[in-house]
XYZ file of C-alpha atoms in Angstrom:
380
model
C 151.280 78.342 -18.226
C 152.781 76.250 -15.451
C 155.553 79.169 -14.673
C 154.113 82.266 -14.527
C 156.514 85.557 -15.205
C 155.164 88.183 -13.171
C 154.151 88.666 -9.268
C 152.167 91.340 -8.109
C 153.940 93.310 -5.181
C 151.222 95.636 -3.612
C 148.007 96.790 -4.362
C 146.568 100.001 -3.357
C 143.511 99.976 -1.816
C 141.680 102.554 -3.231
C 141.630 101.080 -6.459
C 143.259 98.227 -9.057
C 146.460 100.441 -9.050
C 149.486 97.855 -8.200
C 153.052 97.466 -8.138
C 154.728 94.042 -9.518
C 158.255 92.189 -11.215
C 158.140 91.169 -14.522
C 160.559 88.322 -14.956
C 162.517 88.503 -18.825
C 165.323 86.679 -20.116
C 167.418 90.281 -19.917
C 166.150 90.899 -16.208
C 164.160 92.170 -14.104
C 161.358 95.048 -14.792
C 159.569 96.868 -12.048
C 155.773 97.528 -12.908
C 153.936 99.753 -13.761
C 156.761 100.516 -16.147
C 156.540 103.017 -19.659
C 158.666 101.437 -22.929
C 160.698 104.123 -24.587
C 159.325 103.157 -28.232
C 163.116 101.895 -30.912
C 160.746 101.504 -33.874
C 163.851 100.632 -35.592
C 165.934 99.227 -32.959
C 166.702 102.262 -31.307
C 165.146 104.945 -29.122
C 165.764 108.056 -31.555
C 168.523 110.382 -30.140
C 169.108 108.410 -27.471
C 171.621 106.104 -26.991
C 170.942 102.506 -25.027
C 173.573 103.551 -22.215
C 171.629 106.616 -21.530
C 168.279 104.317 -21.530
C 170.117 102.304 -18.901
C 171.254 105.104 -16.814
C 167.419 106.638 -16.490
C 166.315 102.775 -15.459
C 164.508 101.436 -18.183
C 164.873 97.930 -18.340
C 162.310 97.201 -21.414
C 161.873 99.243 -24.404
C 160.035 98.328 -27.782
C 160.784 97.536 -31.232
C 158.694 97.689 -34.396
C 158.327 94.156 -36.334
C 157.214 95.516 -39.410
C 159.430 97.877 -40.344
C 162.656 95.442 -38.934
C 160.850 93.017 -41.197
C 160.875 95.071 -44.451
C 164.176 96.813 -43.232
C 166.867 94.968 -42.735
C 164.788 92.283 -42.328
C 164.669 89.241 -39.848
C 167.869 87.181 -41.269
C 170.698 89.921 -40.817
C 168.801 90.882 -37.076
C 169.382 86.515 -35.893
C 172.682 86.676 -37.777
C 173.980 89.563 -35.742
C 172.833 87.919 -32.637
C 169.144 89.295 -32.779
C 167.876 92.421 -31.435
C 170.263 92.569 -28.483
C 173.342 91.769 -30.390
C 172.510 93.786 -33.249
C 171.498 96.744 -31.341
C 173.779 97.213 -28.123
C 170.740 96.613 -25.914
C 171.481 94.629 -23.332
C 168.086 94.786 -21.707
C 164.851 93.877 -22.715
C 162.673 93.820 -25.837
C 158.858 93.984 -26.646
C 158.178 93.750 -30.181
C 154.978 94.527 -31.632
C 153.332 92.214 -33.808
C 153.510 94.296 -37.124
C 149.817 94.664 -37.311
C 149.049 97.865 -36.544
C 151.107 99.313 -39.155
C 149.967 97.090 -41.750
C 146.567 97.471 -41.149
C 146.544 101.328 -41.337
C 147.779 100.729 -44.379
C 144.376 100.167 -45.817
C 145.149 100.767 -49.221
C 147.949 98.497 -49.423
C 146.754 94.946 -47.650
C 144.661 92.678 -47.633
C 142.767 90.345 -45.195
C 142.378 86.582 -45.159
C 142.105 83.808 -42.615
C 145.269 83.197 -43.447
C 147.241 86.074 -42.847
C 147.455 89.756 -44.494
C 148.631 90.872 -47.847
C 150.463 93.854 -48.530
C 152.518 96.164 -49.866
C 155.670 97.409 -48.596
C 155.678 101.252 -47.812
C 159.299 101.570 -49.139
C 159.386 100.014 -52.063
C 155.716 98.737 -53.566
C 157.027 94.946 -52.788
C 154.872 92.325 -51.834
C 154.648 90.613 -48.631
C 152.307 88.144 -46.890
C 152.298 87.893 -42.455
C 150.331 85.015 -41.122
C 150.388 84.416 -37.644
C 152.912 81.365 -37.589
C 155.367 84.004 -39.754
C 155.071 86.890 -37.055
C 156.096 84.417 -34.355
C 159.160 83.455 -36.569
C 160.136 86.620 -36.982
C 160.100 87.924 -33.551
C 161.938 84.843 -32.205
C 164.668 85.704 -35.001
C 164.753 89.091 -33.341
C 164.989 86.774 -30.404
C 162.571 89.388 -28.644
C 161.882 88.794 -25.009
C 158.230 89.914 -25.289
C 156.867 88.727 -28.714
C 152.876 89.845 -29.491
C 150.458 87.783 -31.348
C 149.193 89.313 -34.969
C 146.208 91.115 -34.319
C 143.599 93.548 -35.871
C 143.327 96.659 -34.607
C 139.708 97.647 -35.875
C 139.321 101.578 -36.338
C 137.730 104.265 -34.323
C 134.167 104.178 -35.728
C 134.040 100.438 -37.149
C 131.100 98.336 -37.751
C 130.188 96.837 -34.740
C 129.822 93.582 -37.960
C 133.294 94.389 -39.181
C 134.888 94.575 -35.435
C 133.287 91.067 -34.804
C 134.878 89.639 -37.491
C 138.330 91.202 -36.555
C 137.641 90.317 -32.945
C 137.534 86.603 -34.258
C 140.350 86.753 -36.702
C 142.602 88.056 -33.532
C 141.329 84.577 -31.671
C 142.210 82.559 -33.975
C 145.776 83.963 -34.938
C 146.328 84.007 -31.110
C 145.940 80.062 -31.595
C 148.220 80.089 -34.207
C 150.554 81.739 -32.944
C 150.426 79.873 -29.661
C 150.947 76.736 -31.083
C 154.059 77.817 -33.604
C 155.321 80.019 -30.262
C 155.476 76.781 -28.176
C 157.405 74.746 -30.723
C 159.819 77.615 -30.145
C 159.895 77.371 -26.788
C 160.880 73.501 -27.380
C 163.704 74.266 -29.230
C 165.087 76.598 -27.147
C 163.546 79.998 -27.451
C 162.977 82.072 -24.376
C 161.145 84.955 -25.183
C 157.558 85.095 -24.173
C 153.969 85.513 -26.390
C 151.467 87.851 -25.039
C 147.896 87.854 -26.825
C 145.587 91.058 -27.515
C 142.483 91.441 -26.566
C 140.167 93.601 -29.197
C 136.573 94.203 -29.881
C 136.389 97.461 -30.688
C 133.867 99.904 -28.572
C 131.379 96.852 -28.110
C 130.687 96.298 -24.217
C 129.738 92.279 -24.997
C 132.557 92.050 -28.098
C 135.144 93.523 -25.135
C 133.586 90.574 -23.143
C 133.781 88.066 -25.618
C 137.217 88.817 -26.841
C 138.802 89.364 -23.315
C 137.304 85.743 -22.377
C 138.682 84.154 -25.506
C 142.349 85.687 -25.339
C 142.541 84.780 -21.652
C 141.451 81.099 -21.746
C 144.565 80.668 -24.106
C 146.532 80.814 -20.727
C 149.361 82.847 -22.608
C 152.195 84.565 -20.482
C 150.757 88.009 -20.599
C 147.519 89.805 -22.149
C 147.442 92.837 -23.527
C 144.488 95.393 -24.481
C 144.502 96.435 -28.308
C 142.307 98.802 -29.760
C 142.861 102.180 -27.605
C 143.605 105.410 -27.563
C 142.665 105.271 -31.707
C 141.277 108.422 -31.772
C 138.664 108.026 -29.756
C 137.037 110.671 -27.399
C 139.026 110.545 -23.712
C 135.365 109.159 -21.945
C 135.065 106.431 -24.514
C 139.027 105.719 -23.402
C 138.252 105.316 -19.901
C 135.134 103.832 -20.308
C 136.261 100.925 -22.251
C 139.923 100.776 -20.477
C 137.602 100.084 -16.913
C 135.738 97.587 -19.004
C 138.314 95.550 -20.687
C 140.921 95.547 -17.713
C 138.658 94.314 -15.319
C 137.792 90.982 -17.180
C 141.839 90.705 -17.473
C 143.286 87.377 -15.311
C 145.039 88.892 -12.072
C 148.119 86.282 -12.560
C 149.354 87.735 -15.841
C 150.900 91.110 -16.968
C 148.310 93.127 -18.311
C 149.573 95.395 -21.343
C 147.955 98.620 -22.457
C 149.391 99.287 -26.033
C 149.829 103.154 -27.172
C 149.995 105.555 -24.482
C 152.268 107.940 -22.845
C 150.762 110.862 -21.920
C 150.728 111.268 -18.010
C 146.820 111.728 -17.763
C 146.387 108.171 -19.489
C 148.890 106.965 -17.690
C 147.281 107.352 -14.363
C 144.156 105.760 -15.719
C 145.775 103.192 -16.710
C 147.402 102.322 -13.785
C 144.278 102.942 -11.664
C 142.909 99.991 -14.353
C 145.806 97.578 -12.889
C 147.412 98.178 -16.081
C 151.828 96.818 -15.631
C 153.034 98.087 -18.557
C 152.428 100.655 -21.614
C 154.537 102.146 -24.509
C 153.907 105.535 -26.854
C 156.241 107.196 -29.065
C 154.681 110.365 -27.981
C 157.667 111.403 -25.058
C 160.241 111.364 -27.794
C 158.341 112.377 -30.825
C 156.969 115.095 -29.175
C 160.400 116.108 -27.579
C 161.685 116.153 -31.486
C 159.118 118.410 -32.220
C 159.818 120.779 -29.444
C 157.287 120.069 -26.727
C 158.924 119.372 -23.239
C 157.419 117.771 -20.342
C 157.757 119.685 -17.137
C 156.387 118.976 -13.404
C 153.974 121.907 -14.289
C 152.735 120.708 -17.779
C 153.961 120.536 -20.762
C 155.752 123.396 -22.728
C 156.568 124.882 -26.302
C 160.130 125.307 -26.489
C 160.270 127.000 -29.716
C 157.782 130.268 -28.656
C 159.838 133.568 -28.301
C 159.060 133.668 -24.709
C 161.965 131.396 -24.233
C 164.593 133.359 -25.812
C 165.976 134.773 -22.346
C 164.723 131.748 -20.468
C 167.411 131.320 -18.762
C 166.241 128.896 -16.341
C 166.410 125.118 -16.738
C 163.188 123.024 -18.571
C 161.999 122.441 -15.457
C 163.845 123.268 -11.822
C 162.430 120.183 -10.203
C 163.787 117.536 -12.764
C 167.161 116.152 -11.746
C 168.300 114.878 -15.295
C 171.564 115.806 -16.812
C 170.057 118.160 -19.452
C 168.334 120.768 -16.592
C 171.207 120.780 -14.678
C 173.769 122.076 -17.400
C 171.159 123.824 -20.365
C 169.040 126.304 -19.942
C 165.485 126.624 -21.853
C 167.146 129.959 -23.672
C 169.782 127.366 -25.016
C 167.145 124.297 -26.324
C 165.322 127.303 -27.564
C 167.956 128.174 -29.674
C 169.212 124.805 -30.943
C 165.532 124.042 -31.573
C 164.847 127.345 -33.830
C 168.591 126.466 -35.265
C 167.367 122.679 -36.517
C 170.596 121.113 -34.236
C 170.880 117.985 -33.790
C 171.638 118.060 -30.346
C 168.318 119.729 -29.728
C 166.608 115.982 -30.156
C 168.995 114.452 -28.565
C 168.598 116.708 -25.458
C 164.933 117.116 -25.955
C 164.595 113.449 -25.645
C 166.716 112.815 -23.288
C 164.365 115.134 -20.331
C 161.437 113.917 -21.838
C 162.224 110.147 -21.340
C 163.807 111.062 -17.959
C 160.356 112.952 -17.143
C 158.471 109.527 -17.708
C 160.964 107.099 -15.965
C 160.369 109.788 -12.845
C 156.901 109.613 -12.824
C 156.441 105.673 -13.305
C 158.858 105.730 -10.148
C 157.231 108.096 -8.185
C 153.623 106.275 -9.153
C 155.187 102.734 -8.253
C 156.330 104.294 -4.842
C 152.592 105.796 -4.224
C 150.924 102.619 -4.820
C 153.295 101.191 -2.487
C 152.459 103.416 0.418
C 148.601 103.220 -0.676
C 148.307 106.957 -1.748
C 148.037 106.353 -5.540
C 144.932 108.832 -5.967
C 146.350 111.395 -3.713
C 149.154 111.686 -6.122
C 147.397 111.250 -9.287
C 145.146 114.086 -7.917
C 147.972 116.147 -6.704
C 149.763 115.659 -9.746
C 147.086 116.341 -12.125
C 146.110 119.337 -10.531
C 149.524 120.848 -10.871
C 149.760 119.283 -14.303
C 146.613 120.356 -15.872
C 146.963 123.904 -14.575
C 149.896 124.623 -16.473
C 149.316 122.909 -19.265
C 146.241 125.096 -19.941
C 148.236 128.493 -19.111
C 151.180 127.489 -21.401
């Protein structure tokens, strides 16, 4: 691409660990950054002025279920996913393929696309390539990601070739029906995914193909499945190292803090989870000394905040006694609460990682941090 969108700042050291600007149509976003997860066009519980006021700048949105629901032509209509949503900021969108392929029962796959069947109602749909850039530039989506196949923990190394190549060639699809976007006016950007599975040379292979497409940004499909942590690491080392240095690298599906820090070590710029805010829904809070149960009985005369060294709005005025309570009482203001810490727990800790890199002490904190971390986390 002859203007790129992202410049690396500073890189530690000790490691690929570095700090960087991704340039987007609705600003600015400092990297490494973490994408609160609006499947539907929203962050649930949480609304976008309180997103803005913890510093995201970039959250994501789900293109297959704004697809099936309300679907692509009242999104442009409204203004797309900015106008329809009140987010001002950036969007991500996913392609859609994830959730269609675990839906293994309900699609099919061709070279042309994927058949399937709509979770909601049984109806039948068809997403090819050229379609899922259409319908992410009708979102009007900033970042827009090529369809892709996310092969399963456990695959065929025969069946994760052929998905591998599938993913190559809808990432030259979708470049080509991206770019006559771009020519009429579109400003969003197309990143393309690099699978393959837990193959060393299909990593290879696939990383090579996806980069020579010389797409804005690359991102790294096909972890954190369910496979075991080393085979994480393992293949997260692999893949990111074969990634271009110019572009944004992407590392789709993760939010916990301990593959957060791996990721980043990997010179990974951005990732996304709904874990923070499901989780926080579900009544586990993240703390500076791991993560707790809100809902155990030990909490009932807790009445200390979540966790004394957070500075968000929800430990300075409730105490855990209180989110105990509204939890065990099935309030809504218990999510909305919940999600609120949580979220502020990982805009904190992207900061405080992006200011360790920049002082080139990025494994003294992870170390520091995990130590603390993991400690509590197993005595909770």
């Amino acid at each position: 691409m002859a203007n790129s969108i992202f410049i690396e700042k500073h890189r530690d050291p000790s490691c690929r660990a570095r700090t960087g600007t991704l340039f987007l149509p609705h600003g600015e976003v400092e990297t490494p950054a973490f994408m609160p997860v609006g499947t539907n066009a929203t962050v649930k519980a949480v609304e976008p002025a309180d997103l803005d006021a913890m510093g995201f700048n970039i959250i994501l949105a789900n293109t297959y279920h704004l697809f099936l629901r309300p679907g692509p032509d009242i999104i442009a209509k409204a203004g797309g996913l900015h106008g329809f949503s009140g987010w001002k900021k950036n969007f991500l969108t996913d392609s859609g393929g994830f959730q269609v392929f675990s839906l293994s029962q309900f699609r099919k796959i061709l070279q042309e696309g994927v058949h399937f069947k709509s979770h909601i109602d049984g109806s039948s749909h068809v997403l090819t390539p050229e379609k899922v850039v259409d319908v992410q530039v009708a979102f009007n989506s900033d970042i827009q990601m090529a369809l892709d196949i996310c092969a399963p923990w456990g695959e065929t190394e025969k069946k994760a070739f052929r998905a591998a190549m599938l993913t190559y060639d809808w990432a030259k699809r979708a470049k080509s029906q991206w770019i006559m976007h771009r020519e009429n006016g579109y400003q969003g950007n197309l990143f393309g995914i690099v699978q393959g599975n837990f193959y060393e040379e299909l990593r290879k292979l696939s990383a090579e193909q996806i980069s020579e497409l010389d797409l804005p940004g690359i991102a790294i499909g096909g972890l954190s499945i369910g496979e075991p942590k080393e085979a994480y690491i393992e293949y997260l080392e692999l893949t990111s190292a074969l990634l271009p240095l110019d572009k944004p690298h992407y590392l789709m599906g993760i939010g916990t803090p301990d593959y957060i820090i791996e990721a980043v070590r990997n010179g990974i710029d951005i990732f996304d989870c709904v874990y923070p805010t499901r989780t926080a829904r579900n009544g586990l809070l993240f703390t500076s000394k791991g993560q707790i149960t809100i809902k155990k009985a030990i909490f009932k005369e807790d009445f200390s905040p979540i966790d004394p060294e957070c500075s968000c709005h929800v430990c300075k005025a409730y105490s855990r006694a209180y989110l105990h309570h509204l939890f065990r009482n099935n309030e809504i203001l218990y999510s909305m609460l919940a999600s609120q810490h949580n979220l502020h727990f990982m805009a904190d800790f992207v900061g405080k990682i992006r200011k360790a890199i920049e002082q080139d002490r990025f494994e003294a904190f992870a170390r520091a941090f995990m130590s603390g971390y993991s400690e509590a986390a197993a005595a909770e």
